PDB file of C-alpha atoms in Angstrom:
ATOM      1  CA  MET B   1     -26.992 -11.631 -13.890  1.00  0.00           C
ATOM      2  CA  LEU B   2     -24.195 -14.031 -13.015  1.00  0.00           C
ATOM      3  CA  GLU B   3     -20.812 -12.566 -12.123  1.00  0.00           C
ATOM      4  CA  SER B   4     -17.744 -13.909 -13.883  1.00  0.00           C
ATOM      5  CA  LEU B   5     -15.349 -15.898 -11.740  1.00  0.00           C
ATOM      6  CA  ALA B   6     -11.803 -14.702 -11.226  1.00  0.00           C
ATOM      7  CA  PRO B   7      -9.245 -17.229 -12.469  1.00  0.00           C
ATOM      8  CA  PRO B   8      -7.391 -19.053  -9.677  1.00  0.00           C
ATOM      9  CA  LYS B   9      -3.969 -17.644  -8.856  1.00  0.00           C
ATOM     10  CA  SER B  10      -0.984 -19.566 -10.135  1.00  0.00           C
ATOM     11  CA  LEU B  11       1.484 -21.057  -7.683  1.00  0.00           C
ATOM     12  CA  VAL B  12       4.044 -18.458  -8.766  1.00  0.00           C
ATOM     13  CA  ASP B  13       1.570 -15.662  -7.943  1.00  0.00           C
ATOM     14  CA  GLN B  14       0.811 -17.194  -4.554  1.00  0.00           C
ATOM     15  CA  VAL B  15       4.500 -17.556  -3.696  1.00  0.00           C
ATOM     16  CA  TYR B  16       5.170 -14.009  -4.911  1.00  0.00           C
ATOM     17  CA  GLU B  17       2.455 -12.578  -2.664  1.00  0.00           C
ATOM     18  CA  VAL B  18       3.651 -14.500   0.391  1.00  0.00           C
ATOM     19  CA  ILE B  19       7.232 -13.289  -0.076  1.00  0.00           C
ATOM     20  CA  LEU B  20       6.069  -9.735  -0.776  1.00  0.00           C
ATOM     21  CA  ASP B  21       3.979  -9.758   2.409  1.00  0.00           C
ATOM     22  CA  ALA B  22       7.045 -10.899   4.345  1.00  0.00           C
ATOM     23  CA  LEU B  23       9.103  -8.075   2.829  1.00  0.00           C
ATOM     24  CA  CYS B  24       6.438  -5.503   3.649  1.00  0.00           C
ATOM     25  CA  ASP B  25       5.697  -6.579   7.206  1.00  0.00           C
ATOM     26  CA  GLY B  26       9.363  -6.752   8.164  1.00  0.00           C
ATOM     27  CA  THR B  27       9.658 -10.547   8.393  1.00  0.00           C
ATOM     28  CA  PHE B  28      12.488 -10.286   5.865  1.00  0.00           C
ATOM     29  CA  LYS B  29      14.817  -7.449   6.886  1.00  0.00           C
ATOM     30  CA  PRO B  30      16.832  -5.150   4.601  1.00  0.00           C
ATOM     31  CA  GLY B  31      20.150  -6.817   3.831  1.00  0.00           C
ATOM     32  CA  GLU B  32      18.860 -10.291   4.668  1.00  0.00           C
ATOM     33  CA  ARG B  33      19.878 -13.024   2.243  1.00  0.00           C
ATOM     34  CA  LEU B  34      17.085 -15.086   0.693  1.00  0.00           C
ATOM     35  CA  THR B  35      17.616 -18.504  -0.829  1.00  0.00           C
ATOM     36  CA  GLN B  36      15.343 -20.541  -3.048  1.00  0.00           C
ATOM     37  CA  GLU B  37      15.907 -23.645  -0.957  1.00  0.00           C
ATOM     38  CA  ASP B  38      14.965 -22.042   2.351  1.00  0.00           C
ATOM     39  CA  ILE B  39      11.816 -20.354   1.043  1.00  0.00           C
ATOM     40  CA  ALA B  40      10.725 -23.458  -0.845  1.00  0.00           C
ATOM     41  CA  ALA B  41      11.111 -25.496   2.339  1.00  0.00           C
ATOM     42  CA  ARG B  42       9.175 -22.937   4.404  1.00  0.00           C
ATOM     43  CA  LEU B  43       6.308 -22.858   1.908  1.00  0.00           C
ATOM     44  CA  ASN B  44       6.432 -26.574   1.140  1.00  0.00           C
ATOM     45  CA  VAL B  45       6.669 -26.013  -2.611  1.00  0.00           C
ATOM     46  CA  SER B  46       9.218 -26.832  -5.293  1.00  0.00           C
ATOM     47  CA  ARG B  47      12.025 -24.412  -6.084  1.00  0.00           C
ATOM     48  CA  GLN B  48      10.685 -23.529  -9.545  1.00  0.00           C
ATOM     49  CA  PRO B  49       7.818 -21.201  -8.477  1.00  0.00           C
ATOM     50  CA  VAL B  50      10.102 -19.653  -5.850  1.00  0.00           C
ATOM     51  CA  THR B  51      12.742 -18.961  -8.517  1.00  0.00           C
ATOM     52  CA  HIS B  52      10.181 -17.207 -10.707  1.00  0.00           C
ATOM     53  CA  ALA B  53       8.745 -15.200  -7.801  1.00  0.00           C
ATOM     54  CA  LEU B  54      12.191 -14.063  -6.664  1.00  0.00           C
ATOM     55  CA  ALA B  55      13.044 -13.005 -10.231  1.00  0.00           C
ATOM     56  CA  ILE B  56       9.917 -10.815 -10.350  1.00  0.00           C
ATOM     57  CA  LEU B  57      10.727  -9.250  -6.983  1.00  0.00           C
ATOM     58  CA  LYS B  58      14.277  -8.563  -8.132  1.00  0.00           C
ATOM     59  CA  ALA B  59      12.991  -6.875 -11.311  1.00  0.00           C
ATOM     60  CA  GLN B  60      10.670  -4.721  -9.165  1.00  0.00           C
ATOM     61  CA  GLY B  61      13.549  -3.584  -6.964  1.00  0.00           C
ATOM     62  CA  PHE B  62      12.686  -5.467  -3.776  1.00  0.00           C
ATOM     63  CA  LEU B  63      15.725  -7.732  -4.041  1.00  0.00           C
ATOM     64  CA  ALA B  64      19.270  -7.244  -5.302  1.00  0.00           C
ATOM     65  CA  GLN B  65      21.950  -9.643  -6.474  1.00  0.00           C
ATOM     66  CA  GLY B  66      24.890  -9.593  -4.099  1.00  0.00           C
ATOM     67  CA  ARG B  67      28.039 -11.657  -3.718  1.00  0.00           C
ATOM     68  CA  GLN B  68      26.247 -14.051  -1.397  1.00  0.00           C
ATOM     69  CA  GLY B  69      23.081 -14.263  -3.506  1.00  0.00           C
ATOM     70  CA  LEU B  70      19.808 -12.350  -3.403  1.00  0.00           C
ATOM     71  CA  THR B  71      19.398  -9.880  -0.557  1.00  0.00           C
ATOM     72  CA  VAL B  72      16.516  -7.666   0.552  1.00  0.00           C
ATOM     73  CA  THR B  73      16.982  -4.077  -0.576  1.00  0.00           C
ATOM     74  CA  PRO B  74      16.332  -1.228   1.876  1.00  0.00           C
ATOM     75  CA  VAL B  75      13.594   1.280   1.112  1.00  0.00           C
ATOM     76  CA  ASP B  76      15.253   3.874  -1.102  1.00  0.00           C
ATOM     77  CA  PRO B  77      14.447   7.291   0.448  1.00  0.00           C
ATOM     78  CA  ALA B  78      14.771   9.060  -2.919  1.00  0.00           C
ATOM     79  CA  PHE B  79      12.424   6.617  -4.634  1.00  0.00           C
ATOM     80  CA  PHE B  80       9.971   6.813  -1.742  1.00  0.00           C
ATOM     81  CA  GLU B  81       9.990  10.615  -1.958  1.00  0.00           C
ATOM     82  CA  ALA B  82       9.424  10.416  -5.722  1.00  0.00           C
ATOM     83  CA  ILE B  83       6.370   8.208  -5.206  1.00  0.00           C
ATOM     84  CA  TYR B  84       4.885  10.703  -2.770  1.00  0.00           C
ATOM     85  CA  GLN B  85       5.533  13.549  -5.166  1.00  0.00           C
ATOM     86  CA  ILE B  86       3.505  11.641  -7.751  1.00  0.00           C
ATOM     87  CA  ARG B  87       0.789  10.834  -5.219  1.00  0.00           C
ATOM     88  CA  SER B  88       0.538  14.460  -4.100  1.00  0.00           C
ATOM     89  CA  ALA B  89      -0.248  15.436  -7.680  1.00  0.00           C
ATOM     90  CA  VAL B  90      -2.372  12.497  -8.808  1.00  0.00           C
ATOM     91  CA  GLU B  91      -4.542  11.730  -5.778  1.00  0.00           C
ATOM     92  CA  PRO B  92      -6.004  15.223  -5.310  1.00  0.00           C
ATOM     93  CA  LEU B  93      -6.941  15.010  -9.000  1.00  0.00           C
ATOM     94  CA  ALA B  94      -8.587  11.642  -8.331  1.00  0.00           C
ATOM     95  CA  VAL B  95     -10.601  13.208  -5.496  1.00  0.00           C
ATOM     96  CA  THR B  96     -11.667  16.105  -7.727  1.00  0.00           C
ATOM     97  CA  LEU B  97     -12.859  13.726 -10.446  1.00  0.00           C
ATOM     98  CA  ALA B  98     -14.487  11.289  -8.003  1.00  0.00           C
ATOM     99  CA  THR B  99     -16.516  13.810  -5.988  1.00  0.00           C
ATOM    100  CA  PRO B 100     -19.266  14.465  -8.584  1.00  0.00           C
ATOM    101  CA  ARG B 101     -19.440  10.735  -9.312  1.00  0.00           C
ATOM    102  CA  LEU B 102     -20.460   9.772  -5.782  1.00  0.00           C
ATOM    103  CA  THR B 103     -23.709   7.807  -5.730  1.00  0.00           C
ATOM    104  CA  LYS B 104     -25.622   6.561  -2.702  1.00  0.00           C
ATOM    105  CA  ASP B 105     -23.992   3.164  -3.132  1.00  0.00           C
ATOM    106  CA  ALA B 106     -20.532   4.728  -3.436  1.00  0.00           C
ATOM    107  CA  ILE B 107     -21.118   6.835  -0.314  1.00  0.00           C
ATOM    108  CA  ALA B 108     -22.178   3.731   1.607  1.00  0.00           C
ATOM    109  CA  LYS B 109     -19.117   1.843   0.378  1.00  0.00           C
ATOM    110  CA  GLY B 110     -16.768   4.700   1.255  1.00  0.00           C
ATOM    111  CA  ARG B 111     -18.166   5.035   4.773  1.00  0.00           C
ATOM    112  CA  ALA B 112     -17.949   1.275   5.246  1.00  0.00           C
ATOM    113  CA  LEU B 113     -14.281   1.352   4.217  1.00  0.00           C
ATOM    114  CA  VAL B 114     -13.539   4.115   6.707  1.00  0.00           C
ATOM    115  CA  GLU B 115     -15.406   2.355   9.506  1.00  0.00           C
ATOM    116  CA  HIS B 116     -13.624  -0.906   8.758  1.00  0.00           C
ATOM    117  CA  GLY B 117     -10.254   0.853   8.859  1.00  0.00           C
ATOM    118  CA  ARG B 118     -11.060   2.419  12.210  1.00  0.00           C
ATOM    119  CA  GLU B 119     -12.110  -0.927  13.634  1.00  0.00           C
ATOM    120  CA  LEU B 120      -8.810  -2.488  12.598  1.00  0.00           C
ATOM    121  CA  VAL B 121      -6.693   0.039  14.489  1.00  0.00           C
ATOM    122  CA  ASP B 122      -7.012  -1.795  17.794  1.00  0.00           C
ATOM    123  CA  THR B 123      -6.717  -5.321  16.403  1.00  0.00           C
ATOM    124  CA  GLY B 124      -2.982  -5.294  15.811  1.00  0.00           C
ATOM    125  CA  ASP B 125      -3.512  -6.920  12.418  1.00  0.00           C
ATOM    126  CA  GLU B 126      -0.882  -5.057  10.391  1.00  0.00           C
ATOM    127  CA  ARG B 127      -1.616  -6.752   7.098  1.00  0.00           C
ATOM    128  CA  ALA B 128      -5.358  -6.103   7.315  1.00  0.00           C
ATOM    129  CA  SER B 129      -4.795  -2.478   8.369  1.00  0.00           C
ATOM    130  CA  LEU B 130      -2.497  -1.866   5.428  1.00  0.00           C
ATOM    131  CA  GLN B 131      -4.938  -3.528   3.039  1.00  0.00           C
ATOM    132  CA  ALA B 132      -7.736  -1.328   4.384  1.00  0.00           C
ATOM    133  CA  ASP B 133      -5.627   1.769   3.717  1.00  0.00           C
ATOM    134  CA  MET B 134      -4.948   0.588   0.173  1.00  0.00           C
ATOM    135  CA  ASP B 135      -8.645  -0.207  -0.323  1.00  0.00           C
ATOM    136  CA  PHE B 136      -9.697   3.311   0.656  1.00  0.00           C
ATOM    137  CA  HIS B 137      -7.324   4.985  -1.772  1.00  0.00           C
ATOM    138  CA  SER B 138      -8.144   2.469  -4.513  1.00  0.00           C
ATOM    139  CA  PHE B 139     -11.837   3.249  -3.992  1.00  0.00           C
ATOM    140  CA  ILE B 140     -11.141   6.872  -4.907  1.00  0.00           C
ATOM    141  CA  TYR B 141      -8.941   5.915  -7.866  1.00  0.00           C
ATOM    142  CA  GLU B 142     -11.678   3.735  -9.333  1.00  0.00           C
ATOM    143  CA  LEU B 143     -14.410   6.267  -8.603  1.00  0.00           C
ATOM    144  CA  SER B 144     -12.466   8.955 -10.472  1.00  0.00           C
ATOM    145  CA  GLY B 145     -13.363   7.252 -13.742  1.00  0.00           C
ATOM    146  CA  ASN B 146      -9.825   7.733 -15.049  1.00  0.00           C
ATOM    147  CA  PRO B 147      -8.297   4.276 -15.624  1.00  0.00           C
ATOM    148  CA  LEU B 148      -4.760   5.684 -15.857  1.00  0.00           C
ATOM    149  CA  ILE B 149      -4.927   6.892 -12.249  1.00  0.00           C
ATOM    150  CA  ALA B 150      -5.695   3.429 -10.880  1.00  0.00           C
ATOM    151  CA  GLU B 151      -3.143   1.801 -13.166  1.00  0.00           C
ATOM    152  CA  THR B 152      -0.403   4.283 -12.326  1.00  0.00           C
ATOM    153  CA  MET B 153      -0.892   4.087  -8.568  1.00  0.00           C
ATOM    154  CA  ARG B 154      -1.209   0.310  -8.526  1.00  0.00           C
ATOM    155  CA  LEU B 155       2.361   0.065  -9.812  1.00  0.00           C
ATOM    156  CA  HIS B 156       3.677   1.971  -6.796  1.00  0.00           C
ATOM    157  CA  TRP B 157       1.575   0.564  -3.955  1.00  0.00           C
ATOM    158  CA  ARG B 158       3.824  -2.484  -3.684  1.00  0.00           C
ATOM    159  CA  HIS B 159       6.696  -0.253  -2.640  1.00  0.00           C
ATOM    160  CA  LEU B 160       4.469   1.981  -0.531  1.00  0.00           C
ATOM    161  CA  ARG B 161       3.389  -1.052   1.474  1.00  0.00           C
ATOM    162  CA  ARG B 162       6.870  -1.405   2.916  1.00  0.00           C
ATOM    163  CA  ALA B 163       7.104   2.134   4.248  1.00  0.00           C
ATOM    164  CA  MET B 164       3.441   2.594   5.157  1.00  0.00           C
ATOM    165  CA  GLY B 165       3.508  -0.655   7.084  1.00  0.00           C
ATOM    166  CA  LYS B 166       5.847   1.032   9.569  1.00  0.00           C
ATOM    167  CA  VAL B 167       3.364   3.852  10.092  1.00  0.00           C
ATOM    168  CA  LEU B 168       0.295   1.674  10.465  1.00  0.00           C
ATOM    169  CA  ARG B 169       1.979  -0.544  13.064  1.00  0.00           C
ATOM    170  CA  HIS B 170       1.616   2.347  15.516  1.00  0.00           C
ATOM    171  CA  PRO B 171      -1.997   2.738  16.743  1.00  0.00           C
ATOM    172  CA  GLY B 172      -1.686   6.470  17.442  1.00  0.00           C
ATOM    173  CA  MET B 173      -0.605   7.166  13.905  1.00  0.00           C
ATOM    174  CA  SER B 174      -3.216   4.799  12.496  1.00  0.00           C
ATOM    175  CA  VAL B 175      -5.958   6.696  14.327  1.00  0.00           C
ATOM    176  CA  SER B 176      -4.802   9.923  12.674  1.00  0.00           C
ATOM    177  CA  VAL B 177      -4.752   8.292   9.239  1.00  0.00           C
ATOM    178  CA  TRP B 178      -8.356   7.138   9.487  1.00  0.00           C
ATOM    179  CA  LYS B 179      -9.572  10.443  10.897  1.00  0.00           C
ATOM    180  CA  GLU B 180      -8.082  12.094   7.826  1.00  0.00           C
ATOM    181  CA  HIS B 181      -9.692   9.523   5.533  1.00  0.00           C
ATOM    182  CA  GLY B 182     -13.049  10.218   7.137  1.00  0.00           C
ATOM    183  CA  ARG B 183     -12.710  13.981   6.727  1.00  0.00           C
ATOM    184  CA  ILE B 184     -11.762  13.605   3.058  1.00  0.00           C
ATOM    185  CA  LEU B 185     -14.766  11.397   2.356  1.00  0.00           C
ATOM    186  CA  GLU B 186     -17.257  13.611   4.179  1.00  0.00           C
ATOM    187  CA  ARG B 187     -15.991  16.690   2.331  1.00  0.00           C
ATOM    188  CA  MET B 188     -16.485  14.778  -0.931  1.00  0.00           C
ATOM    189  CA  ILE B 189     -20.014  13.814   0.115  1.00  0.00           C
ATOM    190  CA  ARG B 190     -20.806  17.494   0.708  1.00  0.00           C
ATOM    191  CA  GLY B 191     -19.738  18.142  -2.887  1.00  0.00           C
ATOM    192  CA  ASP B 192     -16.695  20.208  -1.954  1.00  0.00           C
ATOM    193  CA  ALA B 193     -14.271  18.743  -4.484  1.00  0.00           C
ATOM    194  CA  GLU B 194     -11.710  21.507  -4.032  1.00  0.00           C
ATOM    195  CA  GLY B 195     -11.697  21.233  -0.252  1.00  0.00           C
ATOM    196  CA  ALA B 196     -11.524  17.433  -0.354  1.00  0.00           C
ATOM    197  CA  ALA B 197      -8.634  17.573  -2.813  1.00  0.00           C
ATOM    198  CA  GLU B 198      -6.719  19.913  -0.510  1.00  0.00           C
ATOM    199  CA  LEU B 199      -7.359  17.587   2.444  1.00  0.00           C
ATOM    200  CA  MET B 200      -6.011  14.688   0.395  1.00  0.00           C
ATOM    201  CA  ARG B 201      -2.903  16.658  -0.522  1.00  0.00           C
ATOM    202  CA  ARG B 202      -2.258  17.485   3.138  1.00  0.00           C
ATOM    203  CA  HIS B 203      -2.983  13.879   4.114  1.00  0.00           C
ATOM    204  CA  LEU B 204      -0.243  12.687   1.764  1.00  0.00           C
ATOM    205  CA  VAL B 205       2.254  15.306   2.899  1.00  0.00           C
ATOM    206  CA  GLU B 206       1.664  14.272   6.514  1.00  0.00           C
ATOM    207  CA  ALA B 207       1.834  10.562   5.642  1.00  0.00           C
ATOM    208  CA  TYR B 208       5.242  11.118   4.064  1.00  0.00           C
ATOM    209  CA  ALA B 209       6.375  13.008   7.153  1.00  0.00           C
ATOM    210  CA  ARG B 210       5.140  10.194   9.435  1.00  0.00           C
ATOM    211  CA  ALA B 211       7.098   7.598   7.483  1.00  0.00           C
ATOM    212  CA  GLY B 212      10.194   9.788   7.690  1.00  0.00           C
ATOM    213  CA  LYS B 213       9.838  10.089  11.462  1.00  0.00           C
ATOM    214  CA  MET B 214       9.550   6.326  11.732  1.00  0.00           C
ATOM    215  CA  ASP B 215      12.792   5.874   9.778  1.00  0.00           C
ATOM    216  CA  GLU B 216      14.565   8.373  12.033  1.00  0.00           C
ATOM    217  CA  ALA B 217      13.321   6.632  15.174  1.00  0.00           C
ATOM    218  CA  GLU B 218      14.441   3.232  13.897  1.00  0.00           C
ATOM    219  CA  THR B 219      17.858   4.610  12.938  1.00  0.00           C
ATOM    220  CA  LYS B 220      18.389   6.090  16.426  1.00  0.00           C
ATOM    221  CA  SER B 221      17.322   2.892  18.165  1.00  0.00           C
ATOM    222  CA  ALA B 222      19.520   0.693  15.975  1.00  0.00           C
TER     223      ALA B 222
END
């Protein structure tokens, strides 16, 4: 059976993703002013797709309109906390639903995701490490069989990328993250849905705490 081809991304989508990556990896700092002209020149594109991409990012809360134009918004601690409150409720549910749905192929895929994440820790590739983290959690969302879980969490991962990027830039913390991922998966493979769900809940609580510690450290060093 032939697989359908994904439609090519529009120029607006490509520009959006490049700017979003720059926001998430710290290339564009909170408070920094962004202009259509500068970004268009950097990307060697016309201003029109940049204008559309910036409008989307503004609507999503990544940018704000100031007196001097569009500026990068800081990560809102209250909003970040709210996302983790949602995650702490939804993701253990996803684990509970996904555990009995594990097949041999799903187990192989899950272990491959964990191994890939561990291998990335020492590479220094922040973008790839963050994508691997997203891929692991998305794997569980999809495996849960509940389409609302994947859809709901996908809306928030864009904002999570900004804060989690800080955590995953530190190898020691990244090692802990992937150890926890591995323990969650192996508990699921053993069929212990309740235990795996509790590990996921603790994983999220600790991830939130790690991000908070990173913010405190950056504030003190500023």
